[in-house]
Tab-separated table of C-alpha atoms and ligand atoms in Angstrom:
chain	number	residue	atom	x	y	z
Q	142	MET	CA	-60.831	-53.932	-42.131
Q	143	ARG	CA	-60.207	-57.364	-40.691
Q	144	PRO	CA	-57.404	-57.614	-38.141
Q	145	PRO	CA	-54.226	-59.267	-39.422
Q	146	PRO	CA	-53.898	-63.003	-38.698
Q	147	ALA	CA	-52.987	-63.925	-35.132
Q	148	PRO	CA	-49.253	-64.402	-34.592
Q	149	GLN	CA	-48.271	-68.080	-34.621
Q	150	THR	CA	-44.597	-67.941	-33.712
Q	151	CYS	CA	-42.656	-65.877	-31.223
Q	152	ARG	CA	-39.145	-65.215	-30.059
Q	153	GLY	CA	-37.884	-63.522	-26.908
Q	154	LYS	CA	-34.556	-61.997	-26.102
Q	155	SER	CA	-33.635	-61.114	-22.528
Q	156	PHE	CA	-30.947	-58.684	-21.418
Q	157	GLY	CA	-29.776	-57.750	-17.945
Q	158	CYS	CA	-29.999	-59.616	-14.673
Q	159	GLN	CA	-31.249	-63.145	-13.976
Q	160	MET	CA	-34.621	-61.722	-13.017
Q	161	THR	CA	-35.113	-60.634	-16.607
Q	162	VAL	CA	-34.278	-64.153	-17.720
Q	163	TYR	CA	-36.897	-65.454	-15.284
Q	164	ASP	CA	-39.461	-62.950	-16.602
Q	165	GLY	CA	-38.619	-64.030	-20.160
Q	166	GLU	CA	-39.338	-67.662	-19.270
Q	167	ARG	CA	-42.658	-66.719	-17.700
Q	168	MET	CA	-43.648	-64.663	-20.748
Q	169	GLY	CA	-42.702	-67.622	-22.948
Q	170	GLU	CA	-44.972	-69.901	-20.915
Q	171	LEU	CA	-47.786	-67.380	-21.064
Q	172	LEU	CA	-47.510	-67.060	-24.840
Q	173	ALA	CA	-47.296	-70.843	-25.220
Q	174	GLU	CA	-50.659	-71.056	-23.410
Q	175	GLN	CA	-52.012	-68.669	-26.041
Q	176	GLY	CA	-50.982	-71.179	-28.705
Q	177	LEU	CA	-47.807	-69.452	-29.884
Q	178	THR	CA	-44.827	-71.657	-30.610
Q	179	ALA	CA	-41.195	-70.628	-30.297
Q	180	ALA	CA	-39.723	-69.714	-33.690
Q	181	GLU	CA	-36.896	-71.979	-34.822
Q	182	GLU	CA	-33.350	-70.699	-34.545
Q	183	GLY	CA	-32.710	-68.277	-37.419
Q	184	ALA	CA	-36.328	-68.366	-38.678
Q	185	ASP	CA	-38.617	-65.340	-38.879
Q	186	ALA	CA	-41.010	-64.869	-35.938
Q	187	ASP	CA	-44.468	-63.224	-36.000
Q	188	LEU	CA	-43.976	-61.732	-32.529
Q	189	VAL	CA	-40.697	-60.608	-30.975
Q	190	VAL	CA	-40.405	-59.664	-27.290
Q	191	LEU	CA	-37.336	-57.640	-26.337
Q	192	ASN	CA	-36.955	-57.968	-22.604
Q	193	THR	CA	-34.701	-55.100	-21.662
Q	194	CYS	CA	-32.308	-53.751	-19.018
Q	195	HIS	CA	-31.914	-50.107	-18.010
Q	196	ILE	CA	-29.042	-50.413	-15.563
Q	197	ARG	CA	-26.357	-48.761	-17.711
Q	198	GLU	CA	-26.610	-46.489	-20.725
Q	199	LYS	CA	-25.137	-49.062	-23.121
Q	200	ALA	CA	-27.699	-51.669	-22.056
Q	201	ALA	CA	-30.566	-49.257	-22.735
Q	202	GLU	CA	-29.207	-48.093	-26.111
Q	203	LYS	CA	-28.997	-51.694	-27.272
Q	204	VAL	CA	-32.775	-51.862	-27.420
Q	205	TYR	CA	-32.976	-49.326	-30.236
Q	206	SER	CA	-30.335	-51.051	-32.353
Q	207	ASP	CA	-32.129	-54.348	-31.799
Q	208	ILE	CA	-35.442	-52.850	-32.904
Q	209	GLY	CA	-33.749	-51.567	-36.069
Q	210	ARG	CA	-32.346	-54.994	-36.849
Q	211	LEU	CA	-35.796	-56.599	-36.759
Q	212	ARG	CA	-36.800	-54.885	-40.013
Q	213	ARG	CA	-37.226	-57.480	-42.768
Q	214	GLU	CA	-35.926	-57.118	-46.350
Q	215	ASP	CA	-39.374	-56.069	-47.623
Q	216	GLY	CA	-39.516	-53.294	-45.008
Q	217	SER	CA	-42.087	-55.039	-42.793
Q	218	THR	CA	-41.462	-55.928	-39.166
Q	219	PRO	CA	-42.769	-58.602	-36.821
Q	220	LEU	CA	-45.102	-57.482	-34.020
Q	221	ILE	CA	-42.588	-56.002	-31.596
Q	222	ALA	CA	-43.089	-55.812	-27.828
Q	223	VAL	CA	-40.566	-54.059	-25.595
Q	224	ALA	CA	-40.681	-55.451	-22.061
Q	225	GLY	CA	-38.462	-55.099	-18.991
Q	226	CYS	CA	-36.819	-52.178	-17.272
Q	227	VAL	CA	-36.313	-49.922	-20.316
Q	228	ALA	CA	-40.017	-50.313	-21.064
Q	229	GLN	CA	-40.792	-49.213	-17.509
Q	230	ALA	CA	-38.425	-46.245	-17.530
Q	231	GLU	CA	-38.737	-45.006	-21.107
Q	232	GLY	CA	-42.012	-46.403	-22.413
Q	233	GLU	CA	-43.225	-43.146	-23.916
Q	234	GLU	CA	-39.884	-42.393	-25.460
Q	235	ILE	CA	-39.750	-45.827	-27.097
Q	236	MET	CA	-43.204	-45.343	-28.569
Q	237	ALA	CA	-42.147	-41.946	-29.951
Q	238	ARG	CA	-38.741	-43.050	-31.239
Q	239	ALA	CA	-39.597	-46.482	-32.621
Q	240	PRO	CA	-42.875	-46.579	-34.588
Q	241	SER	CA	-42.451	-50.308	-35.264
Q	242	VAL	CA	-42.907	-51.074	-31.560
Q	243	ARG	CA	-46.549	-52.070	-30.974
Q	244	MET	CA	-46.435	-52.938	-27.277
Q	245	VAL	CA	-44.570	-51.591	-24.256
Q	246	VAL	CA	-44.943	-53.664	-21.113
Q	247	GLY	CA	-43.261	-53.131	-17.740
Q	248	PRO	CA	-41.726	-55.843	-15.542
Q	249	GLN	CA	-44.757	-55.950	-13.238
Q	250	ALA	CA	-47.413	-55.937	-15.977
Q	251	TYR	CA	-46.432	-58.670	-18.437
Q	252	HIS	CA	-49.206	-61.026	-17.304
Q	253	ARG	CA	-51.387	-58.744	-19.446
Q	254	LEU	CA	-49.524	-59.618	-22.667
Q	255	PRO	CA	-52.402	-61.706	-24.120
Q	256	GLU	CA	-54.907	-58.803	-23.880
Q	257	MET	CA	-52.294	-56.391	-25.161
Q	258	LEU	CA	-51.605	-58.660	-28.090
Q	259	ALA	CA	-55.303	-58.767	-28.964
Q	260	GLU	CA	-55.417	-54.955	-28.942
Q	261	ALA	CA	-52.206	-54.627	-30.932
Q	262	ARG	CA	-53.673	-56.870	-33.626
Q	263	THR	CA	-56.391	-54.312	-34.223
Q	264	GLY	CA	-53.679	-51.793	-35.069
Q	265	LYS	CA	-53.466	-50.058	-31.665
Q	266	ARG	CA	-50.194	-49.358	-29.943
Q	267	VAL	CA	-50.481	-50.376	-26.288
Q	268	THR	CA	-48.527	-49.499	-23.168
Q	269	ASP	CA	-48.866	-51.025	-19.691
Q	270	THR	CA	-46.380	-50.048	-17.020
Q	271	ASP	CA	-48.480	-50.679	-13.927
Q	272	MET	CA	-46.522	-51.666	-10.846
Q	273	PRO	CA	-48.143	-54.105	-8.348
Q	274	ALA	CA	-45.810	-57.120	-8.465
Q	275	GLN	CA	-48.009	-59.705	-6.780
Q	276	THR	CA	-50.844	-59.232	-9.302
Q	277	LYS	CA	-48.522	-60.520	-11.992
Q	278	PHE	CA	-47.598	-63.679	-10.098
Q	279	ASP	CA	-51.243	-64.384	-9.272
Q	280	SER	CA	-52.233	-64.168	-12.935
Q	281	LEU	CA	-49.474	-66.150	-14.639
Q	282	PRO	CA	-49.986	-69.799	-15.641
Q	283	ALA	CA	-48.417	-72.375	-13.285
Q	284	ARG	CA	-44.800	-73.240	-14.037
Q	285	GLY	CA	-43.918	-76.389	-15.882
Q	286	ARG	CA	-47.359	-76.763	-17.487
Q	287	THR	CA	-46.125	-76.071	-20.999
Q	288	ARG	CA	-42.383	-76.645	-20.763
Q	289	ARG	CA	-39.789	-78.856	-19.103
Q	290	ALA	CA	-37.397	-77.041	-16.777
Q	291	GLY	CA	-33.630	-77.225	-17.280
Q	292	PRO	CA	-31.467	-78.833	-14.574
Q	293	SER	CA	-30.864	-75.401	-13.053
Q	294	ALA	CA	-33.932	-73.160	-12.750
Q	295	PHE	CA	-34.548	-69.604	-11.589
Q	296	LEU	CA	-37.274	-68.726	-9.109
Q	297	THR	CA	-38.029	-65.067	-8.363
Q	298	VAL	CA	-38.900	-64.788	-4.667
Q	299	GLN	CA	-38.491	-61.067	-4.115
Q	300	GLU	CA	-38.801	-58.044	-6.344
Q	301	GLY	CA	-37.926	-54.408	-6.168
Q	302	CYS	CA	-35.620	-52.335	-4.058
Q	303	ASP	CA	-36.002	-49.730	-1.308
Q	304	LYS	CA	-32.283	-49.016	-0.937
Q	305	PHE	CA	-31.991	-46.147	-3.414
Q	306	CYS	CA	-28.258	-46.285	-4.080
Q	307	THR	CA	-27.628	-42.916	-5.693
Q	308	TYR	CA	-26.440	-44.361	-9.036
Q	309	CYS	CA	-29.149	-46.982	-9.547
Q	310	VAL	CA	-32.401	-47.144	-11.530
Q	311	VAL	CA	-33.739	-50.385	-10.062
Q	312	PRO	CA	-35.944	-48.800	-7.350
Q	313	TYR	CA	-37.640	-46.827	-10.142
Q	314	THR	CA	-37.921	-49.601	-12.747
Q	315	ARG	CA	-38.883	-52.484	-10.442
Q	316	GLY	CA	-40.688	-50.623	-7.692
Q	317	ALA	CA	-40.724	-51.185	-3.932
Q	318	GLU	CA	-39.417	-54.317	-2.194
Q	319	THR	CA	-42.043	-57.066	-2.154
Q	320	SER	CA	-41.748	-60.692	-1.114
Q	321	ARG	CA	-43.787	-63.419	-2.760
Q	322	PRO	CA	-45.766	-65.569	-0.310
Q	323	PHE	CA	-44.098	-68.713	1.079
Q	324	VAL	CA	-46.808	-71.111	-0.101
Q	325	ASP	CA	-46.594	-69.810	-3.678
Q	326	LEU	CA	-42.834	-70.287	-3.666
Q	327	VAL	CA	-42.950	-73.812	-2.291
Q	328	ASP	CA	-45.567	-74.616	-4.909
Q	329	GLU	CA	-43.490	-73.123	-7.742
Q	330	ALA	CA	-40.347	-74.908	-6.553
Q	331	GLN	CA	-42.244	-78.209	-6.473
Q	332	ARG	CA	-43.459	-77.643	-10.005
Q	333	LEU	CA	-39.965	-76.798	-11.210
Q	334	VAL	CA	-38.572	-79.964	-9.640
Q	335	ALA	CA	-41.414	-82.045	-11.124
Q	336	ALA	CA	-40.546	-80.479	-14.508
Q	337	GLY	CA	-36.914	-81.606	-14.209
Q	338	ALA	CA	-35.023	-78.982	-12.172
Q	339	LYS	CA	-32.330	-80.288	-9.804
Q	340	GLU	CA	-31.111	-76.881	-8.685
Q	341	VAL	CA	-33.119	-73.764	-7.926
Q	342	THR	CA	-31.610	-70.287	-7.723
Q	343	LEU	CA	-33.785	-67.956	-5.670
Q	344	LEU	CA	-33.804	-64.510	-7.239
Q	345	GLY	CA	-34.442	-60.981	-6.057
Q	346	GLN	CA	-32.921	-57.531	-6.453
Q	347	ASN	CA	-32.334	-57.858	-2.712
Q	348	VAL	CA	-33.105	-61.507	-2.315
Q	349	ASN	CA	-31.988	-61.664	1.311
Q	350	ALA	CA	-34.611	-59.039	2.199
Q	351	TRP	CA	-37.220	-61.748	1.525
Q	352	ALA	CA	-39.604	-62.101	4.468
Q	353	GLY	CA	-42.720	-64.182	4.912
Q	354	GLU	CA	-44.666	-66.616	7.045
Q	355	ASP	CA	-44.123	-70.346	6.881
Q	356	GLY	CA	-46.941	-72.916	6.652
Q	357	ARG	CA	-47.573	-72.568	10.403
Q	358	GLY	CA	-47.777	-68.790	10.362
Q	359	ARG	CA	-44.304	-68.177	11.859
Q	360	ALA	CA	-42.357	-65.190	10.559
Q	361	ILE	CA	-39.318	-66.359	8.586
Q	362	GLY	CA	-36.554	-64.841	6.461
Q	363	LEU	CA	-34.737	-66.192	3.428
Q	364	ASP	CA	-32.931	-68.770	5.578
Q	365	GLY	CA	-36.313	-70.193	6.653
Q	366	LEU	CA	-37.412	-70.443	3.029
Q	367	ILE	CA	-34.122	-72.132	2.101
Q	368	ARG	CA	-34.489	-74.637	4.953
Q	369	ALA	CA	-38.039	-75.457	3.848
Q	370	LEU	CA	-36.998	-75.965	0.225
Q	371	ALA	CA	-34.064	-78.131	1.329
Q	372	ASP	CA	-36.628	-80.638	2.670
Q	373	MET	CA	-37.785	-81.396	-0.885
Q	374	PRO	CA	-36.157	-84.776	-1.613
Q	375	ASP	CA	-35.642	-84.312	-5.364
Q	376	LEU	CA	-34.221	-80.819	-5.124
Q	377	GLN	CA	-30.474	-81.220	-4.822
Q	378	ARG	CA	-29.034	-77.730	-4.810
Q	379	ILE	CA	-30.156	-74.262	-3.696
Q	380	ARG	CA	-28.554	-70.931	-4.554
Q	381	TYR	CA	-29.675	-67.330	-4.152
Q	382	THR	CA	-28.766	-63.981	-5.678
Q	383	THR	CA	-28.379	-60.945	-5.390
Q	384	SER	CA	-27.953	-60.120	-1.762
Q	385	HIS	CA	-27.309	-56.839	-0.003
Q	386	PRO	CA	-24.785	-56.646	2.865
Q	387	ASN	CA	-27.331	-55.005	5.168
Q	388	ASP	CA	-29.801	-57.876	4.805
Q	389	MET	CA	-27.299	-60.655	5.573
Q	390	SER	CA	-28.983	-62.002	8.742
Q	391	GLU	CA	-27.368	-64.249	11.353
Q	392	GLY	CA	-29.831	-66.957	10.349
Q	393	LEU	CA	-28.782	-66.807	6.713
Q	394	ILE	CA	-25.101	-66.916	7.632
Q	395	ALA	CA	-25.772	-69.917	9.882
Q	396	ALA	CA	-27.683	-71.670	7.083
Q	397	HIS	CA	-24.490	-71.647	5.022
Q	398	GLY	CA	-22.889	-73.847	7.647
Q	399	GLU	CA	-25.908	-76.069	8.285
Q	400	VAL	CA	-27.900	-76.657	5.098
Q	401	ALA	CA	-26.005	-79.138	2.917
Q	402	LYS	CA	-28.063	-78.309	-0.180
Q	403	LEU	CA	-27.246	-74.600	0.077
Q	404	MET	CA	-24.238	-74.210	-2.215
Q	405	PRO	CA	-21.046	-72.585	-0.879
Q	406	PHE	CA	-21.284	-69.453	-2.981
Q	407	LEU	CA	-22.225	-65.908	-2.059
Q	408	HIS	CA	-22.651	-62.982	-4.431
Q	409	LEU	CA	-22.433	-59.937	-2.193
Q	410	PRO	CA	-21.853	-56.678	-4.069
Q	411	VAL	CA	-19.820	-53.982	-2.319
Q	412	GLN	CA	-19.286	-51.471	-5.203
Q	413	SER	CA	-16.314	-49.634	-3.663
Q	414	GLY	CA	-13.661	-49.994	-0.974
Q	415	SER	CA	-13.784	-46.304	-0.009
Q	416	ASP	CA	-16.057	-45.249	2.841
Q	417	ARG	CA	-16.428	-41.769	1.391
Q	418	VAL	CA	-17.583	-43.179	-1.941
Q	419	LEU	CA	-19.838	-45.753	-0.250
Q	420	LYS	CA	-21.518	-42.945	1.663
Q	421	ALA	CA	-21.988	-40.872	-1.493
Q	422	MET	CA	-23.472	-43.991	-3.105
Q	423	ASN	CA	-25.887	-44.292	-0.151
Q	424	ARG	CA	-24.735	-47.879	0.388
Q	425	SER	CA	-25.206	-47.651	4.185
Q	426	HIS	CA	-22.303	-49.989	4.947
Q	427	THR	CA	-18.577	-49.375	5.283
Q	428	ALA	CA	-15.718	-51.288	3.702
Q	429	ASP	CA	-14.693	-52.617	7.104
Q	430	GLY	CA	-18.268	-53.618	7.962
Q	431	TYR	CA	-18.381	-55.586	4.721
Q	432	LEU	CA	-15.073	-57.345	5.442
Q	433	LYS	CA	-16.204	-58.250	8.975
Q	434	LEU	CA	-19.426	-59.637	7.549
Q	435	LEU	CA	-17.434	-61.832	5.164
Q	436	ASP	CA	-15.353	-63.071	8.112
Q	437	ARG	CA	-18.560	-64.263	9.767
Q	438	VAL	CA	-19.728	-65.952	6.576
Q	439	ARG	CA	-16.354	-67.674	6.223
Q	440	ALA	CA	-16.485	-68.799	9.830
Q	441	ALA	CA	-19.817	-70.502	9.077
Q	442	ARG	CA	-18.688	-71.975	5.759
Q	443	PRO	CA	-14.891	-71.864	5.351
Q	444	ASP	CA	-14.807	-72.961	1.692
Q	445	ILE	CA	-17.409	-70.415	0.524
Q	446	ALA	CA	-16.692	-68.822	-2.866
Q	447	LEU	CA	-17.250	-65.071	-2.839
Q	448	SER	CA	-18.409	-62.850	-5.652
Q	449	GLY	CA	-19.115	-59.136	-5.872
Q	450	ASP	CA	-20.014	-56.150	-8.029
Q	451	PHE	CA	-17.845	-53.061	-8.437
Q	452	ILE	CA	-18.346	-49.636	-9.941
Q	453	VAL	CA	-15.300	-47.584	-10.956
Q	454	GLY	CA	-15.406	-43.857	-11.575
Q	455	PHE	CA	-18.325	-42.915	-9.343
Q	456	PRO	CA	-18.530	-39.077	-9.306
Q	457	GLY	CA	-15.706	-37.636	-7.216
Q	458	GLU	CA	-13.759	-40.926	-6.925
Q	459	THR	CA	-10.088	-40.037	-6.427
Q	460	GLU	CA	-7.113	-42.212	-7.283
Q	461	ALA	CA	-6.587	-42.843	-3.561
Q	462	GLU	CA	-10.223	-43.898	-3.141
Q	463	PHE	CA	-9.944	-46.207	-6.122
Q	464	ALA	CA	-6.791	-47.697	-4.552
Q	465	GLU	CA	-8.922	-48.541	-1.490
Q	466	THR	CA	-11.148	-50.633	-3.754
Q	467	LEU	CA	-8.087	-52.528	-4.987
Q	468	GLN	CA	-7.062	-53.079	-1.358
Q	469	LEU	CA	-10.473	-54.473	-0.515
Q	470	ILE	CA	-10.222	-56.849	-3.477
Q	471	ASP	CA	-6.809	-58.033	-2.238
Q	472	ALA	CA	-8.245	-58.561	1.225
Q	473	VAL	CA	-11.227	-60.643	0.022
Q	474	GLY	CA	-9.799	-62.831	-2.757
Q	475	TYR	CA	-12.970	-63.123	-4.868
Q	476	ALA	CA	-13.709	-66.329	-6.767
Q	477	GLN	CA	-15.367	-64.175	-9.420
Q	478	ALA	CA	-16.854	-60.681	-9.729
Q	479	PHE	CA	-18.538	-58.195	-12.032
Q	480	SER	CA	-17.163	-54.723	-12.586
Q	481	PHE	CA	-18.571	-51.727	-14.388
Q	482	LYS	CA	-17.724	-48.183	-15.356
Q	483	TYR	CA	-20.084	-45.769	-13.657
Q	484	SER	CA	-22.899	-44.834	-16.031
Q	485	PRO	CA	-24.964	-41.737	-15.203
Q	486	ARG	CA	-28.642	-42.686	-15.306
Q	487	PRO	CA	-31.299	-40.029	-15.856
Q	488	GLY	CA	-33.277	-39.241	-12.732
Q	489	THR	CA	-30.763	-40.706	-10.250
Q	490	PRO	CA	-29.048	-38.366	-7.750
Q	491	ALA	CA	-25.503	-39.319	-8.809
Q	492	ALA	CA	-26.114	-38.274	-12.413
Q	493	THR	CA	-26.035	-34.622	-11.406
Q	494	MET	CA	-23.299	-34.846	-8.755
Q	495	ALA	CA	-20.172	-32.761	-9.150
Q	496	GLY	CA	-16.928	-34.468	-10.153
Q	497	GLN	CA	-18.075	-36.721	-12.999
Q	498	ILE	CA	-15.017	-38.753	-14.013
Q	499	ALA	CA	-13.502	-38.624	-17.515
Q	500	ALA	CA	-14.009	-41.703	-19.714
Q	501	GLU	CA	-10.247	-42.370	-20.061
Q	502	VAL	CA	-9.792	-42.374	-16.303
Q	503	MET	CA	-12.665	-44.838	-15.913
Q	504	ASP	CA	-11.227	-47.070	-18.659
Q	505	GLU	CA	-7.867	-47.168	-16.999
Q	506	ARG	CA	-9.282	-47.883	-13.541
Q	507	LEU	CA	-11.539	-50.613	-14.895
Q	508	GLN	CA	-8.527	-52.294	-16.525
Q	509	ARG	CA	-6.575	-52.308	-13.283
Q	510	LEU	CA	-9.583	-53.523	-11.322
Q	511	GLN	CA	-10.282	-56.327	-13.781
Q	512	ALA	CA	-6.632	-57.387	-13.806
Q	513	ALA	CA	-6.849	-57.827	-10.021
Q	514	LEU	CA	-10.167	-59.700	-10.240
Q	515	ASN	CA	-8.899	-61.972	-13.046
Q	516	ARG	CA	-5.784	-62.753	-11.040
Q	517	ASP	CA	-7.912	-63.780	-8.050
Q	518	GLN	CA	-10.359	-65.791	-10.149
Q	519	LEU	CA	-7.511	-67.816	-11.656
Q	520	ALA	CA	-5.964	-68.258	-8.212
Q	521	PHE	CA	-9.288	-69.500	-6.837
Q	522	ASN	CA	-9.651	-71.988	-9.698
Q	523	ALA	CA	-6.025	-73.118	-9.361
Q	524	ALA	CA	-6.534	-73.700	-5.639
Q	525	SER	CA	-9.494	-75.978	-6.470
Q	526	VAL	CA	-7.333	-78.432	-8.427
Q	527	GLY	CA	-7.225	-81.772	-6.658
Q	528	LYS	CA	-10.562	-81.220	-4.907
Q	529	ARG	CA	-13.277	-83.834	-5.215
Q	530	CYS	CA	-16.767	-82.447	-5.601
Q	531	ASP	CA	-20.175	-82.879	-7.200
Q	532	VAL	CA	-21.012	-81.370	-10.569
Q	533	LEU	CA	-24.549	-80.756	-11.802
Q	534	VAL	CA	-24.449	-81.623	-15.515
Q	535	GLU	CA	-26.202	-78.848	-17.449
Q	536	ARG	CA	-25.358	-79.502	-21.104
Q	537	THR	CA	-23.099	-81.193	-23.613
Q	538	GLY	CA	-19.762	-79.573	-24.415
Q	539	ARG	CA	-18.251	-78.483	-27.702
Q	540	HIS	CA	-16.223	-81.677	-28.090
Q	541	ALA	CA	-17.667	-85.145	-28.699
Q	542	GLY	CA	-18.475	-86.913	-25.452
Q	543	GLN	CA	-17.830	-83.807	-23.369
Q	544	TRP	CA	-20.192	-82.599	-20.618
Q	545	LEU	CA	-20.487	-79.179	-18.992
Q	546	GLY	CA	-21.730	-78.431	-15.529
Q	547	LYS	CA	-21.189	-76.402	-12.374
Q	548	SER	CA	-19.183	-77.147	-9.273
Q	549	PRO	CA	-20.674	-76.238	-5.877
Q	550	TRP	CA	-18.596	-73.029	-6.093
Q	551	LEU	CA	-20.332	-72.079	-9.393
Q	552	GLN	CA	-17.256	-72.806	-11.488
Q	553	SER	CA	-17.837	-74.128	-15.025
Q	554	VAL	CA	-16.504	-77.669	-15.177
Q	555	HIS	CA	-16.026	-79.869	-18.236
Q	556	PHE	CA	-15.312	-83.590	-18.312
Q	557	HIS	CA	-15.694	-86.729	-20.452
Q	558	GLY	CA	-17.394	-89.991	-19.527
Q	559	ASP	CA	-20.673	-91.638	-18.751
Q	560	ALA	CA	-23.115	-88.923	-17.667
Q	561	ALA	CA	-26.406	-87.296	-18.612
Q	562	ILE	CA	-27.887	-83.819	-18.411
Q	563	GLY	CA	-29.498	-83.288	-15.010
Q	564	GLU	CA	-27.280	-85.794	-13.182
Q	565	VAL	CA	-25.146	-84.844	-10.224
Q	566	VAL	CA	-21.839	-86.654	-10.707
Q	567	ALA	CA	-18.689	-86.899	-8.610
Q	568	VAL	CA	-15.474	-85.567	-10.135
Q	569	GLU	CA	-11.943	-84.639	-9.253
Q	570	LEU	CA	-10.972	-81.172	-10.467
Q	571	ALA	CA	-7.833	-81.676	-12.541
Q	572	GLU	CA	-6.817	-78.538	-14.454
Q	573	ALA	CA	-7.722	-74.883	-13.986
Q	574	GLY	CA	-8.174	-72.100	-16.531
Q	575	PRO	CA	-9.358	-68.549	-15.841
Q	576	ASN	CA	-12.997	-69.323	-16.696
Q	577	SER	CA	-13.393	-73.075	-16.294
Q	578	LEU	CA	-11.897	-76.272	-14.956
Q	579	HIS	CA	-11.283	-79.629	-16.501
Q	580	ALA	CA	-12.294	-82.576	-14.335
Q	581	ARG	CA	-11.970	-86.354	-14.148
Q	582	LEU	CA	-15.169	-88.315	-13.592
Q	583	LEU	CA	-14.995	-90.506	-10.493
Q	584	GLU	CA	-16.735	-93.852	-10.096
Q	585	PRO	CA	-20.451	-93.304	-9.540
Q	586	VAL	CA	-21.087	-92.708	-5.868
Q	587	ALA	CA	-24.287	-93.669	-4.099
Q	588	ARG	CA	-26.652	-90.783	-4.536
B	1374	SAH	N1	-29.346	-55.173	-6.090
B	1374	SAH	C1	-28.056	-55.527	-6.416
B	1374	SAH	C2	-27.546	-55.089	-7.767
B	1374	SAH	C3	-28.420	-54.711	-8.865
B	1374	SAH	S1	-27.705	-53.934	-10.248
B	1374	SAH	C4	-27.145	-54.940	-5.383
B	1374	SAH	O1	-27.371	-53.920	-4.807
B	1374	SAH	O2	-26.122	-55.520	-5.186
B	1374	SAH	C5	-26.273	-54.872	-10.592
B	1374	SAH	C6	-25.018	-54.091	-10.527
B	1374	SAH	O3	-24.975	-53.122	-11.553
B	1374	SAH	C7	-24.801	-53.296	-9.265
B	1374	SAH	O4	-24.351	-54.084	-8.210
B	1374	SAH	C8	-23.792	-52.274	-9.696
B	1374	SAH	O5	-22.479	-52.768	-9.558
B	1374	SAH	C9	-24.095	-52.092	-11.182
B	1374	SAH	N2	-24.712	-50.800	-11.449
B	1374	SAH	C10	-25.919	-50.358	-11.040
B	1374	SAH	N3	-26.136	-49.096	-11.480
B	1374	SAH	C11	-25.032	-48.725	-12.160
B	1374	SAH	C12	-24.648	-47.530	-12.848
B	1374	SAH	N4	-25.427	-46.471	-12.883
B	1374	SAH	N5	-23.433	-47.520	-13.457
B	1374	SAH	C13	-22.631	-48.599	-13.416
B	1374	SAH	N6	-22.947	-49.744	-12.792
B	1374	SAH	C14	-24.134	-49.823	-12.167
B	1375	SF4	FE1	-29.684	-50.740	-7.052
B	1375	SF4	FE2	-28.654	-50.358	-4.653
B	1375	SF4	FE3	-31.062	-51.415	-4.916
B	1375	SF4	FE4	-28.914	-52.814	-5.615
B	1375	SF4	S1	-29.418	-52.101	-3.549
B	1375	SF4	S2	-30.816	-52.613	-6.774
B	1375	SF4	S3	-27.587	-51.259	-6.444
B	1375	SF4	S4	-30.492	-49.350	-5.457
B	1376	F3S	FE1	-31.380	-54.379	-15.570
B	1376	F3S	FE2	-33.777	-54.137	-14.570
B	1376	F3S	FE3	-32.253	-56.187	-13.910
B	1376	F3S	S1	-32.383	-52.514	-14.958
B	1376	F3S	S2	-30.227	-55.344	-14.011
B	1376	F3S	S3	-33.043	-55.754	-15.914
B	1376	F3S	S4	-33.662	-55.116	-12.594
């Protein structure tokens, strides 16, 4: 029997953290090099890559409903590949539960997609969940060869996690902490800028654990990498995410006060305001240690916008311990934050801890937590009104003549006037809503 015709069109869908989005882009570039074109919006695709997240139960379950929805009216399906963290954690289960899936590929193995595709075309079902992260980066095509970059681009600099928080699957799905070499990162950043990027967000599960050697062989941390990238004339803004409190070095804090291109925004998850819960989570920092750290960051960069992650209903969390989280939120005044109900993940220590919290209790705590975070987000936006700042224009808005972009503090800003995607324009922030601000375009400034 002859193999079916080679797939011509593909579509990818990424769930989860920004690193999955980055991986999705790299897979797209890889497939483009194989001659596949992106299927048009709404059109059927020959190959579909579901790039998945395993962090919470709901995220993982979504994969199966998505696979089901790919079935066409005549009962056939496209070639389906499941990539990402669910593929890594549950590859065998996916193959057993979803016969229409032809390929399962882990987050450190997707450079092998072309060979896997060739095998899948012969009717085989193929799985690759190998782990060495650097092999992938060494084998992928160079960035920007097949596609333009958007104004704001992601660049994965670090992968994996050695922290083993007791609730979290990431150390198992992404593997051990590894840093990509400095020269590779400078090269990739240069290519992104040449392809149109004005802002680069450095990504890692613990991005501030990045360590390497600069061009002269000196040991540097993330701050050294940021300082080197800031020397690139056409790169205008640098961000990084997600950081861990324990890896927030003095050098990185200082960089916030000294490197103009490093944006005044810090996403620093804390998870809980209770020391007992933090210990049970194996977070290895206290609530007070976290607050003192933020004081030092604010001393270096007084206008810094802070963001965090929170989990409510960790096993054994009492009402009083939850109240400590609310107190911490009051003390910080976050510009924005993410909050989640605890989700027991198979294989993690917390999943079998005593004192699992009832769903209704978690719902109620999450509502109170989010009310506090929403209040602070609106207050932060309201306090920005009247400020003059730069906005990186990322796209057109819903209304005619409207532009959308980001302030230095990562707020969504919309305005009307003479601008173009990819420009950095000067505005005055005029009106604040909970999720965005309206701004007035100022006369073009020398830039
Ligand atoms: N490395 C980052 C976060 C990675 S996961 C860090 O440590 O900050 C992103 C967020 O998902 C976490 O910060 C945590 O708030 C949440 N999360 C992780 N595992 C979870 C679980 N089992 N249940 C609920 N939320 C979880
Ligand atoms: Fe997960 Fe903790 Fe590692 Fe973050 S630091 S990825 S929450 S184990
Ligand atoms: Fe999800 Fe994996 Fe990211 S579990 S949050 S996609 S590292």
